[in-house]
Amino acid sequence: MQQMQNLPKMPMCAEQALVADNTTQEMTTYKSLGLFYVAANSLLLAGQLLNTVWSWEQFLLLQWCGFTGVFMIYRFNDIIDHSENFRFNLRRVLSSRIHVLCLIQFLFITTPAILFLLSDLRIVLLYSTCFLGLLYSVNVRIRSKNYRLKHLFLVKNLLIGTLWGSMILIGANALAGELVIALFVFTSVQVMTGSIIRDLPDTETDRKDGVRTLPVVLGIQGSILAIHLFNLVSLAAGWFLFPDSNFLVLMIVVVGWRAFTVLKLAHNPKAPLYSNTLNLLTCFLIFIILFIQHSNGLYPTH
C-alpha cells in the first residue's frame, strides 16, 4: 500500500505530457491550439482571395502548412518554457510520438510538396516565418542570464504581429499591390495588439519572472489605453496605404470588434472570452469580411 500511495498521479488533460529523465519527472502543459489554427489559416485564406491564380493543390498545401507550422512552433515554445533555464530539450521533443510523426511528415512529405508546388516567394516567406517563429522562443545564456526575444520589451509583440501578418503575403503570393500591403500592415498591427491583450492575464506572473511586457511596464489600465491607440493606428495605416471605401468598412468593423473586447477587458483583464477567444477570432473576422466583399466583386485581384 505504501508503494501504491507513492506512485505519481498521471494528468487527466489531453494537453499535458509527462517526460521522465534519470532523476525527475517534468510536466509540460501544452497550449490548446484550436483557435490558433483557425487564425493562421484564416489569414492564409484571406491572402489567397487576393491572388489571381487559384490552385486547389496549393490551397490544400498552404492550409496544411498552417496547421503544421502552428503546431511545431507553439509546441517548441511550450517545451522551452517548461524546461529548466529555458534550455531546448531534444529528448523531450522526441519522447512524444506525435512530435516525431510531425517532424517526419514535415521533412519527407510537406517539404518536398512545398518545393515542388509553391513559388520561390512563398517558399522563402514560409521558411523565414517558421525560422523566426522558432527563434522567438530560443534562449541565449550570457553571463548566467537568460535572453529570449519573447522576453524583450515590445519585441515579442512586434515579431508576433509581423509573422502572423506575413500569412497575408504568403496567401497572396505577392509583396506588392496596394490592397495586399495595406491588409498586411493592418493585420500585423491588429495581431500585435492581440498579443498585448494576451499578456494582460499573465501580468503578475510576468512581473515575478522579470519579463517586461507592456502590462508590466504600464500597468493594466495604461496598457488598455495603449491597446486602443494601436487599434486606431491600424486603421490610420491601412487607410493611408489603401484609401478605399470597401477596405475602410472592413477595418472599421474589425477595429470596432477590437474596441468592444478591450472595453470588456478593462473591467476584467483575465476574462478568457475576451483575452483569448474573441481576440484570436479577429483573424477569422478579417477573412469573413474580405470573403463577402471579394465574392461581390468589390476588390480587384492583384
Short mmCIF file of N, CA and C in Angstrom, two decimals, residues 64-190:
data_model
loop_
_atom_site.label_atom_id
_atom_site.label_comp_id
_atom_site.label_asym_id
_atom_site.label_seq_id
_atom_site.Cartn_x
_atom_site.Cartn_y
_atom_site.Cartn_z
N TRP A 64 -2.46 23.03 -44.94
CA TRP A 64 -1.71 22.04 -44.15
C TRP A 64 -0.46 22.66 -43.53
N CYS A 65 0.20 23.54 -44.27
CA CYS A 65 1.36 24.25 -43.73
C CYS A 65 0.96 25.11 -42.53
N GLY A 66 -0.24 25.70 -42.60
CA GLY A 66 -0.72 26.49 -41.48
C GLY A 66 -0.88 25.64 -40.23
N PHE A 67 -1.50 24.46 -40.37
CA PHE A 67 -1.67 23.56 -39.24
C PHE A 67 -0.31 23.09 -38.71
N THR A 68 0.54 22.63 -39.62
CA THR A 68 1.83 22.10 -39.22
C THR A 68 2.71 23.16 -38.56
N GLY A 69 2.75 24.35 -39.17
CA GLY A 69 3.58 25.42 -38.63
C GLY A 69 3.16 25.85 -37.24
N VAL A 70 1.85 26.04 -37.04
CA VAL A 70 1.36 26.44 -35.72
C VAL A 70 1.70 25.37 -34.69
N PHE A 71 1.48 24.11 -35.06
CA PHE A 71 1.75 23.01 -34.12
C PHE A 71 3.23 22.98 -33.72
N MET A 72 4.12 23.01 -34.72
CA MET A 72 5.55 22.91 -34.44
C MET A 72 6.07 24.09 -33.63
N ILE A 73 5.69 25.30 -34.03
CA ILE A 73 6.23 26.50 -33.37
C ILE A 73 5.73 26.61 -31.94
N TYR A 74 4.42 26.37 -31.71
CA TYR A 74 3.89 26.54 -30.36
C TYR A 74 4.27 25.38 -29.45
N ARG A 75 4.41 24.17 -29.98
CA ARG A 75 4.91 23.08 -29.16
C ARG A 75 6.36 23.33 -28.76
N PHE A 76 7.16 23.80 -29.71
CA PHE A 76 8.56 24.14 -29.44
C PHE A 76 8.63 25.18 -28.33
N ASN A 77 7.79 26.19 -28.42
CA ASN A 77 7.76 27.26 -27.41
C ASN A 77 7.36 26.71 -26.05
N ASP A 78 6.34 25.85 -26.01
CA ASP A 78 5.88 25.29 -24.73
C ASP A 78 6.96 24.43 -24.08
N ILE A 79 7.67 23.67 -24.89
CA ILE A 79 8.72 22.80 -24.35
C ILE A 79 9.83 23.62 -23.71
N ILE A 80 10.26 24.68 -24.38
CA ILE A 80 11.31 25.53 -23.82
C ILE A 80 10.81 26.27 -22.58
N ASP A 81 9.56 26.74 -22.62
CA ASP A 81 9.01 27.45 -21.46
C ASP A 81 9.03 26.60 -20.20
N HIS A 82 8.88 25.26 -20.37
CA HIS A 82 8.80 24.38 -19.21
C HIS A 82 10.11 23.64 -18.95
N SER A 83 11.18 24.08 -19.60
CA SER A 83 12.49 23.47 -19.37
C SER A 83 13.29 24.31 -18.38
N GLU A 84 14.14 23.65 -17.64
CA GLU A 84 14.98 24.36 -16.67
C GLU A 84 15.90 25.34 -17.39
N ASN A 85 15.89 26.59 -16.94
CA ASN A 85 16.70 27.66 -17.55
C ASN A 85 16.38 27.86 -19.03
N PHE A 86 15.16 27.46 -19.45
CA PHE A 86 14.69 27.65 -20.83
C PHE A 86 15.60 26.98 -21.85
N ARG A 87 16.18 25.83 -21.50
CA ARG A 87 17.05 25.12 -22.43
C ARG A 87 16.22 24.23 -23.35
N PHE A 88 16.66 24.15 -24.61
CA PHE A 88 15.97 23.26 -25.55
C PHE A 88 16.30 21.82 -25.21
N ASN A 89 15.27 21.00 -25.11
CA ASN A 89 15.44 19.61 -24.70
C ASN A 89 14.98 18.71 -25.84
N LEU A 90 15.95 18.25 -26.66
CA LEU A 90 15.62 17.39 -27.80
C LEU A 90 14.98 16.09 -27.34
N ARG A 91 15.45 15.58 -26.22
CA ARG A 91 14.90 14.32 -25.70
C ARG A 91 13.41 14.47 -25.41
N ARG A 92 13.04 15.63 -24.88
CA ARG A 92 11.63 15.86 -24.58
C ARG A 92 10.80 15.92 -25.85
N VAL A 93 11.35 16.51 -26.89
CA VAL A 93 10.65 16.57 -28.18
C VAL A 93 10.42 15.17 -28.73
N LEU A 94 11.49 14.39 -28.75
CA LEU A 94 11.42 13.07 -29.37
C LEU A 94 10.71 12.04 -28.50
N SER A 95 10.44 12.37 -27.24
CA SER A 95 9.75 11.43 -26.36
C SER A 95 8.27 11.32 -26.70
N SER A 96 7.76 12.28 -27.47
CA SER A 96 6.35 12.27 -27.84
C SER A 96 6.19 11.72 -29.26
N ARG A 97 5.33 10.73 -29.40
CA ARG A 97 5.13 10.10 -30.70
C ARG A 97 4.56 11.09 -31.72
N ILE A 98 3.67 11.97 -31.27
CA ILE A 98 3.07 12.93 -32.21
C ILE A 98 4.11 13.93 -32.70
N HIS A 99 5.08 14.28 -31.85
CA HIS A 99 6.15 15.18 -32.28
C HIS A 99 7.01 14.52 -33.35
N VAL A 100 7.35 13.26 -33.13
CA VAL A 100 8.17 12.52 -34.10
C VAL A 100 7.44 12.39 -35.43
N LEU A 101 6.17 12.04 -35.39
CA LEU A 101 5.38 11.91 -36.62
C LEU A 101 5.29 13.24 -37.36
N CYS A 102 5.12 14.32 -36.61
CA CYS A 102 5.03 15.65 -37.22
C CYS A 102 6.34 16.01 -37.92
N LEU A 103 7.47 15.75 -37.27
CA LEU A 103 8.77 16.05 -37.87
C LEU A 103 9.02 15.22 -39.12
N ILE A 104 8.65 13.94 -39.06
CA ILE A 104 8.87 13.04 -40.21
C ILE A 104 8.05 13.50 -41.41
N GLN A 105 6.76 13.78 -41.17
CA GLN A 105 5.92 14.20 -42.30
C GLN A 105 6.37 15.55 -42.84
N PHE A 106 6.85 16.43 -41.95
CA PHE A 106 7.30 17.74 -42.41
C PHE A 106 8.54 17.62 -43.29
N LEU A 107 9.47 16.77 -42.89
CA LEU A 107 10.73 16.63 -43.62
C LEU A 107 10.56 15.86 -44.92
N PHE A 108 9.74 14.80 -44.91
CA PHE A 108 9.70 13.88 -46.06
C PHE A 108 8.43 13.97 -46.90
N ILE A 109 7.43 14.69 -46.44
CA ILE A 109 6.19 14.82 -47.23
C ILE A 109 5.90 16.30 -47.52
N THR A 110 5.78 17.10 -46.46
CA THR A 110 5.40 18.50 -46.63
C THR A 110 6.48 19.30 -47.35
N THR A 111 7.73 19.15 -46.93
CA THR A 111 8.82 19.93 -47.56
C THR A 111 8.97 19.63 -49.05
N PRO A 112 9.00 18.36 -49.49
CA PRO A 112 9.06 18.11 -50.94
C PRO A 112 7.86 18.71 -51.69
N ALA A 113 6.66 18.64 -51.08
CA ALA A 113 5.48 19.21 -51.72
C ALA A 113 5.61 20.73 -51.84
N ILE A 114 6.14 21.38 -50.79
CA ILE A 114 6.36 22.83 -50.83
C ILE A 114 7.32 23.19 -51.96
N LEU A 115 8.43 22.47 -52.04
CA LEU A 115 9.46 22.78 -53.05
C LEU A 115 8.95 22.52 -54.46
N PHE A 116 8.02 21.58 -54.62
CA PHE A 116 7.52 21.22 -55.95
C PHE A 116 6.36 22.10 -56.40
N LEU A 117 5.48 22.49 -55.47
CA LEU A 117 4.23 23.15 -55.85
C LEU A 117 4.22 24.67 -55.67
N LEU A 118 5.03 25.19 -54.75
CA LEU A 118 4.92 26.61 -54.42
C LEU A 118 5.99 27.45 -55.10
N SER A 119 5.70 28.72 -55.25
CA SER A 119 6.63 29.66 -55.87
C SER A 119 7.81 29.93 -54.95
N ASP A 120 8.88 30.47 -55.52
CA ASP A 120 10.07 30.80 -54.73
C ASP A 120 9.73 31.79 -53.62
N LEU A 121 8.86 32.76 -53.93
CA LEU A 121 8.49 33.76 -52.93
C LEU A 121 7.79 33.11 -51.75
N ARG A 122 6.83 32.23 -52.04
CA ARG A 122 6.12 31.57 -50.95
C ARG A 122 7.05 30.68 -50.14
N ILE A 123 7.97 30.02 -50.79
CA ILE A 123 8.93 29.16 -50.08
C ILE A 123 9.78 29.98 -49.12
N VAL A 124 10.30 31.11 -49.61
CA VAL A 124 11.13 31.97 -48.76
C VAL A 124 10.32 32.51 -47.58
N LEU A 125 9.10 32.97 -47.86
CA LEU A 125 8.27 33.52 -46.79
C LEU A 125 7.88 32.45 -45.77
N LEU A 126 7.52 31.26 -46.24
CA LEU A 126 7.13 30.19 -45.33
C LEU A 126 8.27 29.80 -44.40
N TYR A 127 9.44 29.55 -44.97
CA TYR A 127 10.54 29.08 -44.15
C TYR A 127 11.13 30.19 -43.28
N SER A 128 11.08 31.44 -43.77
CA SER A 128 11.53 32.56 -42.94
C SER A 128 10.61 32.73 -41.73
N THR A 129 9.30 32.62 -41.98
CA THR A 129 8.33 32.73 -40.89
C THR A 129 8.52 31.62 -39.87
N CYS A 130 8.71 30.40 -40.36
CA CYS A 130 8.92 29.26 -39.48
C CYS A 130 10.20 29.43 -38.66
N PHE A 131 11.28 29.84 -39.32
CA PHE A 131 12.56 30.02 -38.63
C PHE A 131 12.46 31.09 -37.54
N LEU A 132 11.88 32.24 -37.87
CA LEU A 132 11.76 33.32 -36.90
C LEU A 132 10.79 32.94 -35.77
N GLY A 133 9.76 32.15 -36.11
CA GLY A 133 8.84 31.68 -35.08
C GLY A 133 9.52 30.78 -34.07
N LEU A 134 10.47 29.96 -34.54
CA LEU A 134 11.24 29.10 -33.63
C LEU A 134 12.28 29.92 -32.87
N LEU A 135 12.93 30.85 -33.58
CA LEU A 135 13.96 31.69 -32.96
C LEU A 135 13.38 32.54 -31.83
N TYR A 136 12.12 32.90 -31.98
CA TYR A 136 11.41 33.72 -30.99
C TYR A 136 11.46 33.10 -29.59
N SER A 137 11.52 31.76 -29.53
CA SER A 137 11.49 31.07 -28.25
C SER A 137 12.87 30.67 -27.74
N VAL A 138 13.87 30.70 -28.60
CA VAL A 138 15.20 30.20 -28.24
C VAL A 138 15.81 31.05 -27.14
N ASN A 139 16.46 30.38 -26.21
CA ASN A 139 17.13 31.04 -25.10
C ASN A 139 18.63 31.14 -25.35
N VAL A 140 19.18 32.33 -25.15
CA VAL A 140 20.63 32.54 -25.22
C VAL A 140 21.10 32.91 -23.82
N ARG A 141 22.05 32.16 -23.29
CA ARG A 141 22.53 32.39 -21.92
C ARG A 141 23.86 33.12 -21.97
N ILE A 142 23.88 34.34 -21.42
CA ILE A 142 25.08 35.17 -21.39
C ILE A 142 25.35 35.60 -19.95
N ARG A 143 26.52 35.21 -19.44
CA ARG A 143 26.90 35.58 -18.06
C ARG A 143 25.82 35.22 -17.05
N SER A 144 25.40 33.98 -17.14
CA SER A 144 24.42 33.41 -16.21
C SER A 144 23.03 34.04 -16.31
N LYS A 145 22.79 34.80 -17.37
CA LYS A 145 21.47 35.37 -17.59
C LYS A 145 20.85 34.83 -18.86
N ASN A 146 19.53 34.62 -18.83
CA ASN A 146 18.82 34.10 -19.98
C ASN A 146 18.23 35.25 -20.80
N TYR A 147 18.43 35.17 -22.12
CA TYR A 147 17.89 36.19 -23.03
C TYR A 147 17.06 35.49 -24.10
N ARG A 148 15.81 35.94 -24.24
CA ARG A 148 14.93 35.41 -25.28
C ARG A 148 14.23 36.58 -25.95
N LEU A 149 13.99 36.45 -27.25
CA LEU A 149 13.29 37.52 -27.96
C LEU A 149 11.91 37.77 -27.36
N LYS A 150 11.25 36.71 -26.93
CA LYS A 150 9.90 36.85 -26.40
C LYS A 150 9.88 37.55 -25.04
N HIS A 151 11.05 37.74 -24.42
CA HIS A 151 11.10 38.42 -23.14
C HIS A 151 11.54 39.88 -23.28
N LEU A 152 11.87 40.31 -24.49
CA LEU A 152 12.31 41.69 -24.70
C LEU A 152 11.10 42.61 -24.86
N PHE A 153 11.16 43.76 -24.26
CA PHE A 153 10.03 44.69 -24.24
C PHE A 153 9.58 45.06 -25.65
N LEU A 154 8.34 44.75 -25.96
CA LEU A 154 7.66 45.04 -27.23
C LEU A 154 8.21 44.26 -28.43
N VAL A 155 9.42 43.69 -28.32
CA VAL A 155 9.98 42.92 -29.44
C VAL A 155 9.10 41.72 -29.74
N LYS A 156 8.67 41.03 -28.67
CA LYS A 156 7.78 39.88 -28.85
C LYS A 156 6.53 40.27 -29.62
N ASN A 157 5.89 41.36 -29.22
CA ASN A 157 4.63 41.78 -29.83
C ASN A 157 4.82 42.18 -31.29
N LEU A 158 5.91 42.91 -31.58
CA LEU A 158 6.19 43.32 -32.96
C LEU A 158 6.48 42.10 -33.83
N LEU A 159 7.23 41.14 -33.29
CA LEU A 159 7.57 39.94 -34.05
C LEU A 159 6.34 39.10 -34.33
N ILE A 160 5.52 38.91 -33.31
CA ILE A 160 4.28 38.14 -33.49
C ILE A 160 3.40 38.79 -34.55
N GLY A 161 3.23 40.11 -34.46
CA GLY A 161 2.40 40.80 -35.44
C GLY A 161 2.91 40.64 -36.85
N THR A 162 4.22 40.80 -37.05
CA THR A 162 4.81 40.70 -38.38
C THR A 162 4.71 39.29 -38.94
N LEU A 163 5.00 38.30 -38.10
CA LEU A 163 4.98 36.90 -38.56
C LEU A 163 3.56 36.47 -38.93
N TRP A 164 2.59 36.82 -38.11
CA TRP A 164 1.21 36.46 -38.44
C TRP A 164 0.71 37.27 -39.62
N GLY A 165 1.11 38.53 -39.72
CA GLY A 165 0.73 39.33 -40.88
C GLY A 165 1.28 38.78 -42.17
N SER A 166 2.44 38.12 -42.09
CA SER A 166 3.05 37.55 -43.30
C SER A 166 2.19 36.45 -43.91
N MET A 167 1.23 35.91 -43.15
CA MET A 167 0.31 34.92 -43.72
C MET A 167 -0.46 35.52 -44.89
N ILE A 168 -0.74 36.82 -44.82
CA ILE A 168 -1.42 37.51 -45.92
C ILE A 168 -0.53 37.48 -47.17
N LEU A 169 0.74 37.79 -47.00
CA LEU A 169 1.68 37.81 -48.13
C LEU A 169 1.87 36.42 -48.72
N ILE A 170 1.95 35.41 -47.86
CA ILE A 170 2.12 34.03 -48.33
C ILE A 170 0.89 33.61 -49.13
N GLY A 171 -0.29 33.88 -48.60
CA GLY A 171 -1.51 33.52 -49.31
C GLY A 171 -1.64 34.24 -50.63
N ALA A 172 -1.32 35.54 -50.65
CA ALA A 172 -1.44 36.34 -51.87
C ALA A 172 -0.33 36.06 -52.86
N ASN A 173 0.75 35.45 -52.38
CA ASN A 173 1.92 35.18 -53.24
C ASN A 173 2.44 36.48 -53.85
N ALA A 174 2.53 37.53 -53.00
CA ALA A 174 2.93 38.83 -53.52
C ALA A 174 3.51 39.69 -52.40
N LEU A 175 4.43 40.56 -52.82
CA LEU A 175 4.97 41.58 -51.92
C LEU A 175 4.60 42.98 -52.42
N ALA A 176 3.68 43.03 -53.36
CA ALA A 176 3.28 44.30 -53.95
C ALA A 176 1.76 44.33 -54.09
N GLY A 177 1.25 45.49 -54.49
CA GLY A 177 -0.19 45.68 -54.61
C GLY A 177 -0.69 46.45 -53.40
N GLU A 178 -1.38 47.54 -53.63
CA GLU A 178 -1.81 48.41 -52.54
C GLU A 178 -2.66 47.68 -51.51
N LEU A 179 -3.63 46.88 -51.99
CA LEU A 179 -4.52 46.19 -51.05
C LEU A 179 -3.75 45.13 -50.26
N VAL A 180 -2.87 44.39 -50.92
CA VAL A 180 -2.09 43.35 -50.24
C VAL A 180 -1.24 43.96 -49.13
N ILE A 181 -0.52 45.02 -49.45
CA ILE A 181 0.35 45.64 -48.45
C ILE A 181 -0.47 46.28 -47.33
N ALA A 182 -1.57 46.93 -47.69
CA ALA A 182 -2.42 47.57 -46.67
C ALA A 182 -3.00 46.52 -45.74
N LEU A 183 -3.47 45.40 -46.29
CA LEU A 183 -4.03 44.35 -45.46
C LEU A 183 -2.96 43.71 -44.59
N PHE A 184 -1.75 43.55 -45.13
CA PHE A 184 -0.63 43.02 -44.35
C PHE A 184 -0.32 43.93 -43.16
N VAL A 185 -0.22 45.22 -43.39
CA VAL A 185 0.10 46.16 -42.31
C VAL A 185 -1.03 46.22 -41.29
N PHE A 186 -2.27 46.32 -41.77
CA PHE A 186 -3.42 46.37 -40.87
C PHE A 186 -3.48 45.11 -40.00
N THR A 187 -3.32 43.96 -40.63
CA THR A 187 -3.37 42.69 -39.89
C THR A 187 -2.22 42.58 -38.91
N SER A 188 -1.03 42.99 -39.31
CA SER A 188 0.14 42.90 -38.42
C SER A 188 -0.07 43.73 -37.16
N VAL A 189 -0.59 44.95 -37.31
CA VAL A 189 -0.82 45.80 -36.14
C VAL A 189 -1.93 45.22 -35.27
N GLN A 190 -2.96 44.66 -35.91
CA GLN A 190 -4.05 44.05 -35.15
C GLN A 190 -3.56 42.84 -34.35
#
